[in-house]
Amino acid sequence: MRLTYSCVISVGLAAVGLSSAHAADDLTQPIVADLIQPAFDTLAHETAALADVAATSCHDATASDTALAEAYGRAFDAWITASIWRFGPTETDSRAFSLSFWPDNRGKIGKTVGALLRSEDTGILAADEFAQFSIAGKGFYALDYLMFDTQAQTLGSASYRCALVGAMTTDIAATATAIDADWSTGFAEQLSPPSARYQSQDEVRQELFKTLTTGLQVDEDLRLGRPLGSFDKPRPRRAEAWRSARSLRHLTLSLEALKPLAQSLAVGAPNLQDKLTRAFDKALRRAKALEDPQFAGVSDPASRFRVEALKQEVADIRALVAAELGPRLGVAAGFNALDGD
Amino acid sequence: MISKILRTTAVSAMTLSATAAFAVEKEAVLTNYADIALATYEDSLITAKTLKGAVDALLDAPSAENLQAARAAWLAARVPYQQSEVFRFGNAIVDDWEGKVNAWPLDEGLIDYVDASYGGPSDENGLAALNVVANPSFDLSGKTIDAAKITPTLLEGTLHEADGIEANVATGYHAIEFLLWGQDLKGTDHGAGDRPWTDFASGDACTGGNCDRRGEYLQAATDLLVSDLEWMTAQWADTGAGRTALFEDVTAGISTMLTGMGSLSYGEQAGERMRLGVMLNDPEEEHDCFSDNTHNSHYYDGLGVQNVYLGQYVRVDGSLVSGPSLSELVAETDAALDAEILTKLSTTMMALGRIKLAAEAGYSYDQMLASGDAKGEALIMGGVTGLIDQTRSFERAVTALKLDSIAFEGSDSLDNPTAVFQ
């Protein structure tokens, strides 16, 4: 392995495409086996547990509904860790959109969940009906709003709230199970090209590289950039899941999920692996030291710079990945869902 | 202006005949691309001027007929403009400018009266129900704004993206669309907005209040659209900045073409505009929601992508601009990939064409968005799938044409690591 790759480096880009399929498999397969499949196994497990708690021990589906809130936290953690893998099974039937509609810059979640709680509409609660429902009323971010928004907590009877949480968590668990099943029963084979989806190993590498670059872009531009806004106009209410104070936690979970991917993509290049490890660790240390779970500090000039500094750490990882890892893999960054507005 | 285009096209045709026997020159492909951009923006300008004429006629002599004529002129103006959207991503000069002319979605209560169901100011936007037409003076971020006269400067300088909020769209096609059609209050049922012509009438015939100010707003927004399009058209003329930027590095120029095609197809059209609407089942997620023209908006966006690849554009006067193409350039390197891209572009246009034909036959785009409407979802997702699939092949073209290293240079953090502190 190591020899193969050091040869590749010395002769440059053109040779990468010529490296043996076996070597490329060695790059891909551990990522699938050690990172992707465990992430979706955990997601399927934790979301099933959440649906179970919702069915058996829901009291009023507010922040103080302890057992539910804890199961919710574990399932959401599992999603954030798995959410970096946005290709293949997560995109079939737009599953990832059903699990996570964020950012919601039109404020649709509040309107949709609020309307359900006010009307106590029971017609949509059956699983097959709910599966067809708007993504603004589904998934983790709708659940977050229902359980943690101070106004939403006062809406609806406890029994309707629990019934709605039951529908939401059942839908989340079904979606997570479907993604997990696709990964274990076939999609992994697509990653051994030539396949219907990928014509060559380079295309698989590009997919994995794009996962890394997109994940870092989400962290920098959305998780940190949105609440930071501008100095004159900070936007703390645009922080992800600020109602449950999970904003910083999500950034950390995402970086922790992206770090082993970066290291795996740099396999055979120990210097680059070290650099990547140091860059991620630096960002993670700064995240740990921040002690501002909702990024509320963006509004205060005295604490804002610390969030800006964290964003810079993520930008530094992106720069390193673009400058050194991309050329080494010989693939372009490609297009991603953030290319639009 | 038209003769200038013909001249440029003739020059590029000569370039082609001199070199075509050997290889497709990147310069010639870029020249044709810039010629198509020029023709597309010039057509957008021509049709915007026609719209201005129709708006002037409406305000001179308000009537149902004249309102209808202005609406027809707006719909015609969208045909070339939507085909220009493929130039937006990749060409910084377009991307920095386009928010002035095509920003969407908008909180239309900023501009004029809205139905009670619209609600007031929202968490995200304190100005969502400002209603400039009804208010000659108002507070904005602690300052009193004099809006006694509604001018292009007021719209452009003060109101547009007021308070730093993108939904405060005061200018461009969609602001004009709202003034011509009004809100579409029919949800996911058939039918567009139906503002009465008397909203522009004078004296006692005036409905909705402040008809003079509404007319003033419409005039200002239309004038601004014309001047903005004049500016952009000039950027693609012989020495225009949009055109010359392409030739600073011809390989990067080719990459720009593919960036525009891929970013519009995938992130913007398939994601933001089409899939999100289906998954939210929300008629407000229609790109041209007031006029119910969304099927055309999507169709001509898709056509613009195909135009760039084929190196061909049919002008609004029916003439064809064509020349050396990206298709020929790709075919020279990988004929199978070229065939794959051509097929996928056709598949996408077929899917977008199905949405258009269903809508024109009476099953409108907002109906397709209704919750549980499986056939509508299938129509829209057909377009989404086509757009995503063709983007994969554009990525293959980036690799085949060895544009990879260029693509790495687009990152903000790489170009300007200190940007985050500004």
mmCIF file of N, CA and C in Angstrom, chain A residues 27-28 30-41 43 78-92 95-96 99 179 183 187 191 198 204-205 207-212 214-215 253-254 256-262 264-265:
data_model
loop_
_atom_site.group_PDB
_atom_site.id
_atom_site.type_symbol
_atom_site.label_atom_id
_atom_site.label_comp_id
_atom_site.label_asym_id
_atom_site.label_seq_id
_atom_site.Cartn_x
_atom_site.Cartn_y
_atom_site.Cartn_z
ATOM 1 N N LEU A 27 -8.521 1.621 -0.383
ATOM 2 C CA LEU A 27 -8.860 2.942 0.108
ATOM 3 C C LEU A 27 -10.339 2.996 0.510
ATOM 4 N N THR A 28 -11.187 2.450 -0.341
ATOM 5 C CA THR A 28 -12.636 2.600 -0.184
ATOM 6 C C THR A 28 -13.221 1.679 0.880
ATOM 7 N N PRO A 30 -12.301 0.055 3.651
ATOM 8 C CA PRO A 30 -12.285 0.339 5.103
ATOM 9 C C PRO A 30 -13.203 1.511 5.465
ATOM 10 N N ILE A 31 -13.337 2.459 4.549
ATOM 11 C CA ILE A 31 -14.213 3.599 4.844
ATOM 12 C C ILE A 31 -15.659 3.119 4.950
ATOM 13 N N VAL A 32 -16.033 2.223 4.046
ATOM 14 C CA VAL A 32 -17.394 1.676 4.091
ATOM 15 C C VAL A 32 -17.588 0.836 5.354
ATOM 16 N N ALA A 33 -16.639 -0.064 5.601
ATOM 17 C CA ALA A 33 -16.806 -1.036 6.697
ATOM 18 C C ALA A 33 -16.641 -0.399 8.067
ATOM 19 N N ASP A 34 -15.695 0.538 8.182
ATOM 20 C CA ASP A 34 -15.364 1.061 9.514
ATOM 21 C C ASP A 34 -16.059 2.375 9.842
ATOM 22 N N LEU A 35 -16.464 3.096 8.823
ATOM 23 C CA LEU A 35 -17.073 4.408 9.093
ATOM 24 C C LEU A 35 -18.545 4.456 8.698
ATOM 25 N N ILE A 36 -18.837 4.114 7.445
ATOM 26 C CA ILE A 36 -20.199 4.350 6.961
ATOM 27 C C ILE A 36 -21.198 3.371 7.583
ATOM 28 N N GLN A 37 -20.902 2.079 7.431
ATOM 29 C CA GLN A 37 -21.898 1.109 7.926
ATOM 30 C C GLN A 37 -22.134 1.212 9.430
ATOM 31 N N PRO A 38 -21.086 1.343 10.245
ATOM 32 C CA PRO A 38 -21.361 1.518 11.681
ATOM 33 C C PRO A 38 -22.198 2.766 11.974
ATOM 34 N N ALA A 39 -21.952 3.835 11.209
ATOM 35 C CA ALA A 39 -22.712 5.077 11.464
ATOM 36 C C ALA A 39 -24.207 4.852 11.225
ATOM 37 N N PHE A 40 -24.541 4.143 10.141
ATOM 38 C CA PHE A 40 -25.964 3.929 9.857
ATOM 39 C C PHE A 40 -26.562 2.815 10.725
ATOM 40 N N ASP A 41 -25.726 1.853 11.127
ATOM 41 C CA ASP A 41 -26.210 0.855 12.103
ATOM 42 C C ASP A 41 -26.622 1.558 13.390
ATOM 43 N N LEU A 43 -27.383 4.673 13.798
ATOM 44 C CA LEU A 43 -28.557 5.522 13.554
ATOM 45 C C LEU A 43 -29.841 4.690 13.592
ATOM 46 N N ALA A 78 -26.584 10.446 16.619
ATOM 47 C CA ALA A 78 -26.294 9.414 15.618
ATOM 48 C C ALA A 78 -26.540 9.939 14.214
ATOM 49 N N TRP A 79 -27.578 10.762 14.070
ATOM 50 C CA TRP A 79 -27.839 11.331 12.731
ATOM 51 C C TRP A 79 -26.731 12.301 12.308
ATOM 52 N N ILE A 80 -26.324 13.170 13.218
ATOM 53 C CA ILE A 80 -25.290 14.146 12.840
ATOM 54 C C ILE A 80 -24.011 13.409 12.419
ATOM 55 N N THR A 81 -23.674 12.358 13.143
ATOM 56 C CA THR A 81 -22.484 11.571 12.779
ATOM 57 C C THR A 81 -22.666 10.917 11.402
ATOM 58 N N ALA A 82 -23.852 10.391 11.153
ATOM 59 C CA ALA A 82 -24.096 9.701 9.877
ATOM 60 C C ALA A 82 -24.373 10.687 8.731
ATOM 61 N N SER A 83 -24.780 11.906 9.081
ATOM 62 C CA SER A 83 -25.308 12.833 8.062
ATOM 63 C C SER A 83 -24.264 13.318 7.067
ATOM 64 N N ILE A 84 -22.994 13.087 7.374
ATOM 65 C CA ILE A 84 -21.975 13.515 6.405
ATOM 66 C C ILE A 84 -22.037 12.671 5.129
ATOM 67 N N TRP A 85 -22.631 11.456 5.216
ATOM 68 C CA TRP A 85 -22.604 10.535 4.067
ATOM 69 C C TRP A 85 -23.810 10.765 3.188
ATOM 70 N N ARG A 86 -23.818 11.904 2.496
ATOM 71 C CA ARG A 86 -24.982 12.272 1.703
ATOM 72 C C ARG A 86 -24.853 11.810 0.251
ATOM 73 N N PHE A 87 -24.864 10.518 0.058
ATOM 74 C CA PHE A 87 -24.946 9.990 -1.309
ATOM 75 C C PHE A 87 -25.558 8.600 -1.227
ATOM 76 N N GLY A 88 -26.023 8.117 -2.366
ATOM 77 C CA GLY A 88 -26.590 6.767 -2.411
ATOM 78 C C GLY A 88 -27.837 6.651 -1.546
ATOM 79 N N PRO A 89 -27.824 5.731 -0.568
ATOM 80 C CA PRO A 89 -29.036 5.412 0.201
ATOM 81 C C PRO A 89 -29.704 6.604 0.900
ATOM 82 N N THR A 90 -28.941 7.627 1.301
ATOM 83 C CA THR A 90 -29.610 8.764 1.942
ATOM 84 C C THR A 90 -30.389 9.592 0.932
ATOM 85 N N GLU A 91 -30.008 9.489 -0.349
ATOM 86 C CA GLU A 91 -30.660 10.326 -1.366
ATOM 87 C C GLU A 91 -31.837 9.612 -2.029
ATOM 88 N N THR A 92 -31.883 8.273 -1.940
ATOM 89 C CA THR A 92 -33.016 7.529 -2.473
ATOM 90 C C THR A 92 -34.298 8.022 -1.802
ATOM 91 N N ARG A 95 -34.524 10.597 1.299
ATOM 92 C CA ARG A 95 -34.632 10.216 2.728
ATOM 93 C C ARG A 95 -33.968 11.223 3.661
ATOM 94 N N ALA A 96 -32.771 11.699 3.272
ATOM 95 C CA ALA A 96 -32.073 12.619 4.177
ATOM 96 C C ALA A 96 -32.870 13.916 4.363
ATOM 97 N N LEU A 99 -35.327 13.363 7.077
ATOM 98 C CA LEU A 99 -34.752 13.323 8.426
ATOM 99 C C LEU A 99 -34.330 14.708 8.884
ATOM 100 N N ILE A 179 -32.314 3.325 5.079
ATOM 101 C CA ILE A 179 -30.959 3.718 4.653
ATOM 102 C C ILE A 179 -29.964 2.626 5.053
ATOM 103 N N TRP A 183 -27.508 0.176 2.659
ATOM 104 C CA TRP A 183 -26.049 0.100 2.781
ATOM 105 C C TRP A 183 -25.593 -1.345 2.966
ATOM 106 N N PHE A 187 -25.762 -1.310 -1.725
ATOM 107 C CA PHE A 187 -25.124 -0.097 -2.214
ATOM 108 C C PHE A 187 -23.611 -0.163 -2.087
ATOM 109 N N LEU A 191 -19.980 0.703 -4.898
ATOM 110 C CA LEU A 191 -18.700 1.387 -4.712
ATOM 111 C C LEU A 191 -17.523 0.566 -5.216
ATOM 112 N N TYR A 198 -21.023 4.232 -10.515
ATOM 113 C CA TYR A 198 -19.652 4.742 -10.631
ATOM 114 C C TYR A 198 -18.904 4.010 -11.736
ATOM 115 N N VAL A 204 -15.460 6.991 -7.468
ATOM 116 C CA VAL A 204 -15.718 6.655 -6.064
ATOM 117 C C VAL A 204 -14.905 7.577 -5.159
ATOM 118 N N ARG A 205 -13.640 7.754 -5.522
ATOM 119 C CA ARG A 205 -12.798 8.656 -4.732
ATOM 120 C C ARG A 205 -13.378 10.058 -4.713
ATOM 121 N N GLU A 207 -16.473 10.863 -4.939
ATOM 122 C CA GLU A 207 -17.632 10.868 -4.041
ATOM 123 C C GLU A 207 -17.187 11.011 -2.584
ATOM 124 N N LEU A 208 -16.161 10.251 -2.223
ATOM 125 C CA LEU A 208 -15.691 10.293 -0.832
ATOM 126 C C LEU A 208 -15.013 11.627 -0.527
ATOM 127 N N PHE A 209 -14.265 12.116 -1.485
ATOM 128 C CA PHE A 209 -13.607 13.411 -1.304
ATOM 129 C C PHE A 209 -14.658 14.526 -1.183
ATOM 130 N N LYS A 210 -15.691 14.408 -2.013
ATOM 131 C CA LYS A 210 -16.767 15.391 -1.979
ATOM 132 C C LYS A 210 -17.499 15.336 -0.638
ATOM 133 N N THR A 211 -17.633 14.151 -0.076
ATOM 134 C CA THR A 211 -18.245 14.009 1.248
ATOM 135 C C THR A 211 -17.470 14.840 2.266
ATOM 136 N N LEU A 212 -16.153 14.752 2.172
ATOM 137 C CA LEU A 212 -15.305 15.503 3.103
ATOM 138 C C LEU A 212 -15.426 17.007 2.861
ATOM 139 N N THR A 214 -17.759 18.724 1.293
ATOM 140 C CA THR A 214 -19.108 19.234 1.557
ATOM 141 C C THR A 214 -19.365 19.321 3.056
ATOM 142 N N GLY A 215 -18.934 18.282 3.779
ATOM 143 C CA GLY A 215 -19.115 18.276 5.230
ATOM 144 C C GLY A 215 -18.434 19.474 5.880
ATOM 145 N N LEU A 253 -19.549 16.951 16.622
ATOM 146 C CA LEU A 253 -19.840 15.602 16.103
ATOM 147 C C LEU A 253 -19.480 15.492 14.627
ATOM 148 N N SER A 254 -19.772 16.535 13.889
ATOM 149 C CA SER A 254 -19.477 16.516 12.462
ATOM 150 C C SER A 254 -17.975 16.460 12.226
ATOM 151 N N GLU A 256 -15.763 15.347 14.236
ATOM 152 C CA GLU A 256 -15.281 14.034 14.680
ATOM 153 C C GLU A 256 -15.589 12.942 13.654
ATOM 154 N N ALA A 257 -16.670 13.106 12.911
ATOM 155 C CA ALA A 257 -17.007 12.133 11.862
ATOM 156 C C ALA A 257 -16.151 12.343 10.608
ATOM 157 N N LEU A 258 -15.807 13.599 10.331
ATOM 158 C CA LEU A 258 -15.040 13.903 9.122
ATOM 159 C C LEU A 258 -13.555 13.589 9.288
ATOM 160 N N LYS A 259 -13.080 13.679 10.520
ATOM 161 C CA LYS A 259 -11.638 13.467 10.759
ATOM 162 C C LYS A 259 -11.158 12.097 10.292
ATOM 163 N N PRO A 260 -11.799 10.989 10.711
ATOM 164 C CA PRO A 260 -11.312 9.680 10.226
ATOM 165 C C PRO A 260 -11.468 9.505 8.715
ATOM 166 N N LEU A 261 -12.447 10.184 8.117
ATOM 167 C CA LEU A 261 -12.569 10.126 6.655
ATOM 168 C C LEU A 261 -11.356 10.784 6.003
ATOM 169 N N ALA A 262 -10.997 11.959 6.516
ATOM 170 C CA ALA A 262 -9.827 12.662 5.961
ATOM 171 C C ALA A 262 -8.577 11.803 6.117
ATOM 172 N N SER A 264 -8.395 8.577 6.383
ATOM 173 C CA SER A 264 -8.460 7.410 5.499
ATOM 174 C C SER A 264 -8.147 7.797 4.053
ATOM 175 N N LEU A 265 -8.604 8.972 3.640
ATOM 176 C CA LEU A 265 -8.342 9.385 2.260
ATOM 177 C C LEU A 265 -6.870 9.705 2.046
#
